[in-house]
Tab-separated table of C-alpha atoms in Angstrom:
chain	number	residue	atom	x	y	z
A	49	MET	CA	0.000	0.000	0.000
A	50	VAL	CA	2.831	2.388	0.883
A	51	LEU	CA	4.528	1.696	-2.434
A	52	ASN	CA	1.242	2.429	-4.223
A	53	TYR	CA	1.015	5.850	-2.562
A	54	ILE	CA	4.637	6.578	-3.398
A	55	TRP	CA	4.239	5.559	-7.035
A	56	VAL	CA	1.048	7.563	-7.521
A	57	GLY	CA	2.616	10.474	-5.647
A	58	PHE	CA	5.516	10.637	-8.090
A	59	PHE	CA	3.138	11.104	-11.015
A	60	LEU	CA	0.835	13.575	-9.244
A	61	VAL	CA	3.709	15.764	-8.042
A	62	SER	CA	5.346	15.546	-11.471
A	63	MET	CA	2.112	16.678	-13.128
A	64	LEU	CA	1.726	19.643	-10.777
A	65	VAL	CA	5.351	20.710	-11.253
A	66	ALA	CA	5.050	20.307	-15.033
A	67	ILE	CA	1.959	22.527	-15.109
A	68	ALA	CA	3.836	25.138	-13.097
A	69	GLN	CA	6.762	24.846	-15.529
A	70	CYS	CA	4.411	25.511	-18.440
A	71	PHE	CA	3.150	28.689	-16.789
A	72	CYS	CA	6.799	29.719	-16.480
A	73	GLY	CA	7.334	29.245	-20.238
A	74	ASP	CA	8.838	25.738	-20.349
A	75	TYR	CA	6.500	24.124	-22.910
A	76	MET	CA	8.822	21.172	-23.604
A	77	VAL	CA	8.421	19.631	-20.152
A	78	PHE	CA	5.588	17.255	-21.115
A	79	GLU	CA	7.523	16.036	-24.149
A	80	GLN	CA	10.510	15.400	-21.906
A	81	MET	CA	8.359	13.470	-19.423
A	82	VAL	CA	6.842	11.237	-22.125
A	83	SER	CA	10.272	10.597	-23.633
A	84	SER	CA	11.558	9.701	-20.183
A	85	THR	CA	8.913	7.002	-19.710
A	86	PHE	CA	10.067	5.137	-22.839
A	87	ASP	CA	13.766	5.649	-22.147
A	88	MET	CA	13.592	4.468	-18.546
A	89	ALA	CA	11.475	1.414	-19.431
A	90	GLU	CA	13.993	0.403	-22.111
A	91	ASN	CA	16.975	1.046	-19.832
A	92	ALA	CA	15.411	-1.002	-17.031
A	93	VAL	CA	15.171	-4.095	-19.220
A	94	MET	CA	18.032	-3.800	-21.732
A	95	LYS	CA	20.720	-2.133	-19.617
A	96	ILE	CA	19.931	-3.429	-16.140
A	97	ILE	CA	17.775	-6.563	-15.903
A	98	LEU	CA	19.210	-8.606	-18.774
A	99	PRO	CA	22.900	-7.985	-17.983
A	100	LEU	CA	22.180	-8.335	-14.262
A	101	SER	CA	20.592	-11.755	-14.795
A	102	GLY	CA	23.944	-13.307	-15.684
A	103	VAL	CA	25.624	-11.931	-12.576
A	104	MET	CA	22.727	-12.991	-10.341
A	105	ILE	CA	22.775	-16.496	-11.821
A	106	LEU	CA	26.494	-16.780	-11.050
A	107	TRP	CA	26.310	-15.529	-7.474
A	108	MET	CA	23.104	-17.302	-6.494
A	109	GLY	CA	24.679	-20.525	-7.710
A	110	LEU	CA	27.782	-19.929	-5.613
A	111	MET	CA	25.708	-18.965	-2.587
A	112	ASN	CA	23.700	-22.169	-2.849
A	113	ILE	CA	26.951	-24.116	-2.731
A	114	GLY	CA	28.005	-22.209	0.386
A	115	GLU	CA	24.675	-22.836	2.080
A	116	LYS	CA	24.713	-26.575	1.426
A	117	ALA	CA	28.375	-26.783	2.436
A	118	GLY	CA	27.497	-25.465	5.893
A	119	ALA	CA	28.828	-21.911	5.592
A	120	VAL	CA	25.676	-20.455	7.162
A	121	ASN	CA	25.803	-22.896	10.084
A	122	PHE	CA	29.501	-22.198	10.591
A	123	LEU	CA	28.882	-18.465	10.771
A	124	SER	CA	26.009	-19.034	13.199
A	125	LYS	CA	28.313	-20.820	15.625
A	126	ILE	CA	30.766	-17.936	15.517
A	127	VAL	CA	28.247	-15.167	16.269
A	128	GLY	CA	26.081	-17.270	18.618
A	129	PRO	CA	27.434	-16.012	21.982
A	130	PHE	CA	27.080	-12.379	20.881
A	131	PHE	CA	23.455	-12.631	19.766
A	132	ASN	CA	22.458	-14.683	22.817
A	133	LYS	CA	23.244	-11.672	25.020
A	134	LEU	CA	21.037	-9.404	22.923
A	135	PHE	CA	17.945	-11.532	23.605
A	136	PRO	CA	17.992	-12.112	27.383
A	137	GLU	CA	14.265	-12.937	27.509
A	138	ILE	CA	14.718	-16.055	25.380
A	139	PRO	CA	15.470	-19.160	27.474
A	140	LYS	CA	18.942	-20.591	27.048
A	141	ASN	CA	19.253	-23.428	24.544
A	142	HIS	CA	15.803	-22.620	23.145
A	143	PRO	CA	15.401	-23.686	19.470
A	144	VAL	CA	14.582	-20.105	18.445
A	145	HIS	CA	18.240	-19.184	19.010
A	146	GLY	CA	19.230	-21.283	16.024
A	147	GLN	CA	16.472	-19.759	13.906
A	148	LEU	CA	17.594	-16.236	14.776
A	149	LEU	CA	21.219	-16.942	14.034
A	150	MET	CA	20.389	-18.630	10.737
A	151	ASN	CA	18.434	-15.556	9.650
A	152	PHE	CA	21.204	-13.143	10.636
A	153	SER	CA	23.813	-15.331	8.962
A	154	ALA	CA	21.803	-15.541	5.755
A	155	ASN	CA	21.361	-11.756	5.770
A	156	MET	CA	25.070	-11.136	6.300
A	157	LEU	CA	25.940	-13.484	3.445
A	158	GLY	CA	23.402	-11.836	1.151
A	159	LEU	CA	21.229	-14.975	0.896
A	160	ASP	CA	17.971	-13.054	0.420
A	161	ASN	CA	15.992	-16.091	-0.720
A	162	ALA	CA	16.961	-17.942	2.456
A	163	ALA	CA	16.908	-14.975	4.841
A	164	THR	CA	13.214	-14.131	4.455
A	165	PRO	CA	11.738	-17.599	5.164
A	166	LEU	CA	14.249	-18.079	7.985
A	167	GLY	CA	13.256	-14.699	9.374
A	168	LEU	CA	9.543	-15.567	9.250
A	169	LYS	CA	10.267	-18.842	11.022
A	170	ALA	CA	12.298	-17.012	13.680
A	171	MET	CA	9.494	-14.492	14.184
A	172	ASP	CA	7.028	-17.347	14.646
A	173	GLY	CA	9.329	-18.858	17.270
A	174	LEU	CA	9.527	-15.529	19.085
A	175	GLN	CA	5.736	-15.210	18.924
A	176	GLN	CA	5.360	-18.546	20.709
A	177	LEU	CA	7.344	-17.053	23.609
A	178	ASN	CA	5.417	-13.780	23.493
A	179	PRO	CA	2.935	-13.532	26.414
A	180	ASN	CA	0.880	-10.821	24.656
A	181	LYS	CA	0.163	-12.083	21.164
A	182	GLU	CA	-0.970	-8.730	19.728
A	183	THR	CA	1.912	-6.646	21.117
A	184	ALA	CA	5.531	-6.883	19.967
A	185	SER	CA	7.865	-8.337	22.596
A	186	ASN	CA	11.304	-6.940	23.402
A	187	ALA	CA	12.960	-9.825	21.594
A	188	GLN	CA	10.842	-9.253	18.488
A	189	ILE	CA	11.713	-5.549	18.437
A	190	MET	CA	15.433	-6.266	18.766
A	191	PHE	CA	15.123	-8.833	15.984
A	192	LEU	CA	13.343	-6.330	13.710
A	193	ALA	CA	15.823	-3.546	14.487
A	194	LEU	CA	18.792	-5.748	13.593
A	195	ASN	CA	17.073	-6.807	10.379
A	196	THR	CA	16.237	-3.245	9.345
A	197	SER	CA	19.804	-2.130	10.044
A	198	GLY	CA	20.744	-4.179	6.978
A	199	LEU	CA	24.037	-5.717	8.139
A	200	THR	CA	25.475	-7.345	5.004
A	201	LEU	CA	28.969	-8.680	4.444
A	202	ILE	CA	28.599	-9.323	0.725
A	203	PRO	CA	26.543	-6.660	-1.161
A	204	ILE	CA	26.312	-8.800	-4.286
A	205	THR	CA	23.377	-7.060	-5.938
A	206	ILE	CA	24.767	-3.538	-5.576
A	207	MET	CA	28.148	-4.526	-6.980
A	208	ALA	CA	26.483	-6.359	-9.855
A	209	GLN	CA	24.371	-3.314	-10.691
A	210	ARG	CA	27.455	-1.095	-10.632
A	211	ALA	CA	29.119	-3.483	-13.053
A	212	GLN	CA	26.186	-3.338	-15.450
A	213	LEU	CA	26.216	0.469	-15.387
A	214	GLY	CA	29.855	0.677	-16.411
A	215	ALA	CA	31.735	1.171	-13.116
A	216	ALA	CA	35.493	0.882	-13.650
A	217	ASN	CA	35.746	-1.204	-10.486
A	218	PRO	CA	32.308	-2.292	-9.207
A	219	THR	CA	33.730	-3.571	-5.901
A	220	ASP	CA	35.300	-0.293	-4.771
A	221	ILE	CA	32.279	0.404	-2.538
A	222	PHE	CA	32.703	-2.911	-0.684
A	223	ILE	CA	34.757	-1.691	2.298
A	224	PRO	CA	32.984	1.706	2.618
A	225	LEU	CA	29.613	-0.044	2.531
A	226	LEU	CA	30.750	-2.541	5.173
A	227	LEU	CA	31.686	0.371	7.443
A	228	SER	CA	28.356	2.126	6.835
A	229	THR	CA	26.224	-0.919	7.584
A	230	PHE	CA	28.290	-1.625	10.711
A	231	PHE	CA	27.435	1.801	12.128
A	232	SER	CA	23.776	1.312	11.208
A	233	THR	CA	23.693	-1.972	13.122
A	234	LEU	CA	25.589	-0.463	16.033
A	235	THR	CA	23.023	2.342	16.201
A	236	ALA	CA	20.202	-0.223	16.323
A	237	ILE	CA	21.864	-2.188	19.122
A	238	ILE	CA	22.523	0.908	21.232
A	239	PHE	CA	19.046	2.400	20.755
A	240	VAL	CA	17.115	-0.804	21.440
A	241	GLY	CA	19.534	-1.850	24.173
A	242	ILE	CA	18.931	1.389	26.058
A	243	LYS	CA	15.146	1.157	25.588
A	244	GLN	CA	15.116	-2.432	26.865
A	245	LYS	CA	17.703	-1.815	29.596
A	246	ILE	CA	19.991	-4.520	28.227
A	247	ASN	CA	23.424	-4.595	29.793
A	248	LEU	CA	25.408	-3.324	26.815
A	249	LEU	CA	28.519	-3.380	29.002
A	250	ASN	CA	28.379	-7.171	29.158
A	251	PRO	CA	31.882	-8.552	28.420
A	252	VAL	CA	30.628	-10.608	25.460
A	253	ILE	CA	28.842	-7.647	23.849
A	254	ILE	CA	31.716	-5.290	24.560
A	255	GLY	CA	34.175	-7.851	23.250
A	256	TRP	CA	32.383	-8.320	19.942
A	257	ILE	CA	31.509	-4.698	19.287
A	258	GLY	CA	34.846	-3.459	20.625
A	259	GLY	CA	36.796	-5.969	18.569
A	260	ILE	CA	35.048	-5.042	15.335
A	261	ALA	CA	35.273	-1.315	16.086
A	262	ALA	CA	38.969	-1.609	16.968
A	263	PHE	CA	39.718	-3.426	13.728
A	264	LEU	CA	37.853	-0.841	11.673
A	265	GLY	CA	39.419	2.024	13.648
A	266	ILE	CA	42.945	0.727	13.077
A	267	ALA	CA	42.221	0.245	9.397
A	268	MET	CA	40.829	3.769	9.114
A	269	TYR	CA	43.869	5.167	10.965
A	270	PHE	CA	46.325	3.643	8.530
A	271	LEU	CA	44.195	4.446	5.502
A	272	SER	CA	43.821	8.094	6.526
A	273	GLY	CA	47.489	8.716	5.765
A	274	LEU	CA	47.174	7.558	2.158
A	275	SER	CA	46.453	9.646	-0.897
A	276	ASN	CA	43.146	9.238	-2.752
A	277	THR	CA	44.844	7.103	-5.406
A	278	GLU	CA	46.529	4.872	-2.824
A	279	LEU	CA	43.312	4.614	-0.839
A	280	GLU	CA	41.334	3.542	-3.888
A	281	HIS	CA	44.051	1.025	-4.785
A	282	ILE	CA	43.971	-0.549	-1.315
A	283	SER	CA	40.173	-0.681	-1.368
A	284	LYS	CA	40.203	-2.464	-4.719
A	285	ILE	CA	42.759	-5.055	-3.640
A	286	GLY	CA	41.080	-5.740	-0.301
A	287	SER	CA	37.590	-5.996	-1.750
A	288	ASN	CA	38.521	-8.317	-4.588
A	289	ALA	CA	40.729	-10.501	-2.372
A	290	ILE	CA	37.911	-10.977	0.156
A	291	LEU	CA	35.303	-11.708	-2.495
A	292	PHE	CA	37.436	-14.236	-4.347
A	293	SER	CA	38.346	-15.870	-1.028
A	294	VAL	CA	34.629	-16.320	-0.334
A	295	ILE	CA	34.105	-17.945	-3.737
A	296	ALA	CA	37.061	-20.286	-3.255
A	297	ALA	CA	35.976	-21.132	0.307
A	298	PHE	CA	32.438	-22.043	-0.783
A	299	VAL	CA	33.636	-24.297	-3.601
A	300	CYS	CA	36.309	-25.965	-1.459
A	301	ALA	CA	33.865	-26.456	1.421
A	302	GLY	CA	31.379	-28.038	-0.956
A	303	ALA	CA	34.013	-30.429	-2.280
A	304	TYR	CA	35.114	-31.277	1.275
A	305	LYS	CA	31.530	-32.015	2.315
A	306	ARG	CA	31.228	-34.270	-0.753
A	307	ILE	CA	28.155	-32.488	-2.060
A	308	ASN	CA	27.483	-32.291	-5.788
A	309	VAL	CA	28.985	-28.843	-6.293
A	310	TYR	CA	27.922	-28.563	-9.916
A	311	GLU	CA	24.291	-29.550	-9.280
A	312	SER	CA	24.173	-27.220	-6.274
A	313	PHE	CA	25.396	-24.380	-8.447
A	314	ILE	CA	22.759	-25.106	-11.114
A	315	GLU	CA	20.023	-25.249	-8.475
A	316	GLY	CA	21.024	-21.859	-7.067
A	317	ALA	CA	21.543	-20.397	-10.529
A	318	LYS	CA	17.929	-21.169	-11.429
A	319	MET	CA	16.823	-19.161	-8.410
A	320	GLY	CA	19.001	-16.302	-9.603
A	321	PHE	CA	17.269	-16.248	-12.980
A	322	GLU	CA	13.818	-16.473	-11.390
A	323	THR	CA	14.696	-13.567	-9.111
A	324	SER	CA	15.759	-11.430	-12.066
A	325	VAL	CA	12.483	-12.103	-13.871
A	326	LYS	CA	10.390	-11.348	-10.788
A	327	VAL	CA	11.949	-7.926	-10.195
A	328	MET	CA	11.541	-6.783	-13.812
A	329	PRO	CA	8.010	-5.283	-13.613
A	330	TYR	CA	8.745	-3.627	-10.252
A	331	LEU	CA	11.936	-2.079	-11.550
A	332	VAL	CA	10.307	-0.828	-14.749
A	333	ALA	CA	7.437	0.713	-12.786
A	334	MET	CA	9.669	2.497	-10.298
A	335	LEU	CA	12.291	3.694	-12.818
A	336	VAL	CA	9.571	5.137	-15.068
A	337	ALA	CA	7.993	7.003	-12.145
A	338	ILE	CA	11.365	8.326	-10.989
A	339	GLY	CA	12.308	9.302	-14.527
A	340	VAL	CA	9.108	11.316	-14.890
A	341	PHE	CA	9.702	12.888	-11.485
A	342	ARG	CA	13.159	14.023	-12.559
A	343	ALA	CA	12.099	15.091	-16.084
A	344	SER	CA	9.360	17.308	-14.664
A	345	GLY	CA	11.911	19.215	-12.608
A	346	ALA	CA	10.449	18.058	-9.264
A	347	MET	CA	13.680	16.320	-8.263
A	348	ASP	CA	15.632	19.513	-8.885
A	349	TYR	CA	13.305	21.447	-6.603
A	350	LEU	CA	13.621	18.791	-3.888
A	351	THR	CA	17.402	18.575	-3.969
A	352	GLY	CA	17.643	22.343	-4.319
A	353	ALA	CA	15.622	22.840	-1.123
A	354	ILE	CA	17.810	20.354	0.765
A	355	ARG	CA	21.005	21.900	-0.616
A	356	TRP	CA	19.833	25.381	0.366
A	357	THR	CA	19.076	24.179	3.892
A	358	PHE	CA	22.531	22.672	4.370
A	359	SER	CA	24.280	25.623	2.720
A	360	LEU	CA	22.830	27.852	5.433
A	361	LEU	CA	24.832	25.753	7.870
A	362	SER	CA	28.008	26.148	5.759
A	363	ILE	CA	28.075	22.383	5.060
A	364	ASN	CA	29.397	20.893	1.814
A	365	THR	CA	26.341	19.917	-0.243
A	366	ASP	CA	27.839	17.505	-2.801
A	367	PHE	CA	26.040	14.610	-1.083
A	368	VAL	CA	22.549	16.053	-1.630
A	369	GLU	CA	22.038	14.517	-5.092
A	370	ALA	CA	22.277	11.036	-3.534
A	371	LEU	CA	19.818	11.727	-0.693
A	372	PRO	CA	16.672	10.563	-2.572
A	373	THR	CA	17.969	6.981	-2.227
A	374	ALA	CA	18.358	7.435	1.533
A	375	VAL	CA	14.901	8.983	1.869
A	376	MET	CA	13.241	6.195	-0.127
A	377	LYS	CA	15.048	3.257	1.521
A	378	PRO	CA	12.888	2.929	4.677
A	379	LEU	CA	9.719	3.001	2.556
A	380	SER	CA	10.512	0.790	-0.406
A	381	GLY	CA	13.425	-1.447	-1.341
A	382	SER	CA	12.538	-1.390	-5.031
A	383	GLY	CA	11.975	2.354	-4.844
A	384	ALA	CA	15.378	2.945	-3.263
A	385	LYS	CA	16.974	0.612	-5.793
A	386	GLY	CA	15.336	2.602	-8.570
A	387	MET	CA	16.657	5.833	-7.058
A	388	MET	CA	20.157	4.378	-6.812
A	389	LEU	CA	20.135	3.124	-10.406
A	390	GLU	CA	18.688	6.359	-11.722
A	391	THR	CA	21.335	8.349	-9.818
A	392	MET	CA	24.141	6.248	-11.285
A	393	MET	CA	22.686	6.496	-14.785
A	394	THR	CA	22.365	10.276	-14.454
A	395	HIS	CA	25.645	11.132	-12.736
A	396	GLY	CA	27.788	8.096	-13.575
A	397	ALA	CA	28.480	4.908	-11.604
A	398	ASP	CA	31.951	6.162	-10.614
A	399	SER	CA	30.842	9.637	-9.588
A	400	PHE	CA	30.848	10.629	-5.922
A	401	VAL	CA	27.048	10.865	-6.003
A	402	GLY	CA	26.704	7.486	-7.718
A	403	ARG	CA	28.926	5.753	-5.183
A	404	LEU	CA	27.252	7.474	-2.237
A	405	SER	CA	23.829	6.354	-3.439
A	406	CYS	CA	25.163	2.772	-3.335
A	407	LEU	CA	26.262	3.288	0.270
A	408	PHE	CA	22.800	4.608	1.158
A	409	GLN	CA	21.202	1.608	-0.525
A	410	GLY	CA	23.341	-0.884	1.371
A	411	ALA	CA	23.583	0.859	4.751
A	412	ALA	CA	20.058	-0.101	5.889
A	413	ASP	CA	16.979	-2.099	4.978
A	414	THR	CA	13.347	-1.303	4.154
A	415	THR	CA	12.059	-0.600	7.657
A	416	PHE	CA	8.312	-0.418	6.978
A	417	TYR	CA	8.329	-3.392	4.594
A	418	VAL	CA	10.191	-5.594	7.091
A	419	ILE	CA	7.880	-4.580	9.934
A	420	ALA	CA	4.746	-5.175	7.854
A	421	LEU	CA	5.984	-8.552	6.598
A	422	TYR	CA	7.324	-10.001	9.840
A	423	PHE	CA	4.781	-8.622	12.284
A	424	GLY	CA	1.943	-9.273	9.857
A	425	SER	CA	2.945	-12.929	9.600
A	426	VAL	CA	2.263	-13.476	13.326
A	427	GLY	CA	-0.621	-11.037	13.831
A	428	ILE	CA	1.224	-8.340	15.781
A	429	ARG	CA	-0.891	-5.151	15.830
A	430	LYS	CA	0.876	-3.053	18.457
A	431	THR	CA	4.444	-2.622	17.233
A	432	ARG	CA	5.474	-0.292	20.098
A	433	TYR	CA	8.742	1.478	19.162
A	434	ALA	CA	9.812	-0.993	16.443
A	435	ALA	CA	9.386	1.560	13.634
A	436	THR	CA	11.282	4.207	15.609
A	437	ALA	CA	14.137	1.782	16.233
A	438	GLY	CA	14.326	0.932	12.542
A	439	LEU	CA	14.302	4.568	11.452
A	440	VAL	CA	16.950	5.500	14.013
A	441	ALA	CA	19.142	2.699	12.660
A	442	ASP	CA	18.525	3.965	9.114
A	443	LEU	CA	19.518	7.494	10.131
A	444	GLY	CA	22.686	6.222	11.770
A	445	GLY	CA	23.603	4.396	8.570
A	446	VAL	CA	22.906	7.455	6.391
A	447	ILE	CA	25.033	9.783	8.532
A	448	ALA	CA	27.855	7.239	8.632
A	449	ALA	CA	27.620	6.704	4.858
A	450	ILE	CA	27.994	10.438	4.202
A	451	PHE	CA	31.157	10.744	6.288
A	452	ILE	CA	32.604	7.502	4.928
A	453	GLY	CA	31.729	8.502	1.351
A	454	TYR	CA	33.621	11.776	1.735
A	455	PHE	CA	36.556	9.938	3.267
A	456	PHE	CA	36.897	7.373	0.486
A	457	PHE	CA	35.588	9.029	-2.667
A	458	HIS	CA	35.553	12.825	-2.394
């Protein structure tokens, strides 16, 4: 329903702005809007979906190998002690612990097809422990906040889309995006932890968060002394080395477990193709609406108002052109993806704005969609502060992405 209002809103606002433009003497605006609808529809299919299908087929096949080889279970065992402390209301050794960890692990590995059903199963397990079936429990809110913070170790889709739009090195946003999503998740943990009076100073929590923060801090310290060229070079090497290591680890693990690696790849690859086909109408619809919105001049007015506001504070406003992706992300994943793609097509995949829009896309998740899906599946009507927690996490990720984007790419 929210996406419907957003989509209709784009056209209504575009029409009103176009009429105003005509009164100001710009009689070509309607021609530009009509031309944009055809151009964006063609670009969505020919320049994005079809090339992206090959990349999705490859990576979904590899991910299926990793899942069957036990990579998700292995990661769950590693992060288990940390997540157990975040859900103190769940009895120790309760089966829902495994469901939660499987969902988080699938999310971090970018296994979207596995993460959603695992998440719904975990939410059902939490609902069984919930004494008030219509009101969200503390554990359910923490679970939703961590999901909406969008912690992802392998942003496969974003890198694939950058590749299809001509980025010189599609993986150069890997490390910056990892930093952004870390701060988004950290914001969610702190906000919800304070609301629920969780002991965030617990040695296990401090150890995990402190260890990750220390590693990132040390890396940032050494990287800060490098020139932009050296920094970009290090980011490229590190990103590609990590990604290829993941591929090699999945294949080797599959061979070690004596699974049929080839058949597992084919099985996952089919899911990749099906996913590409499913997103086609949504992507066409959103890109056309966004294209009309921009062609009418409405986007220029929006970004101009934001830029003017920040200029009053004497703040550099180069990031403003990428903000529509950040604004759309909590409302609609496909909408934010459309904004990101449209930004890269307009400004260039390797532009500062294009890269920053990718960071915004990957730094958080679709808060309202996740809440509606997960809470709706178990009949939760009173969500308490779940939406606030998700939006606070989104804001933390956006602010972090801006600073990190300037550090790496400006």
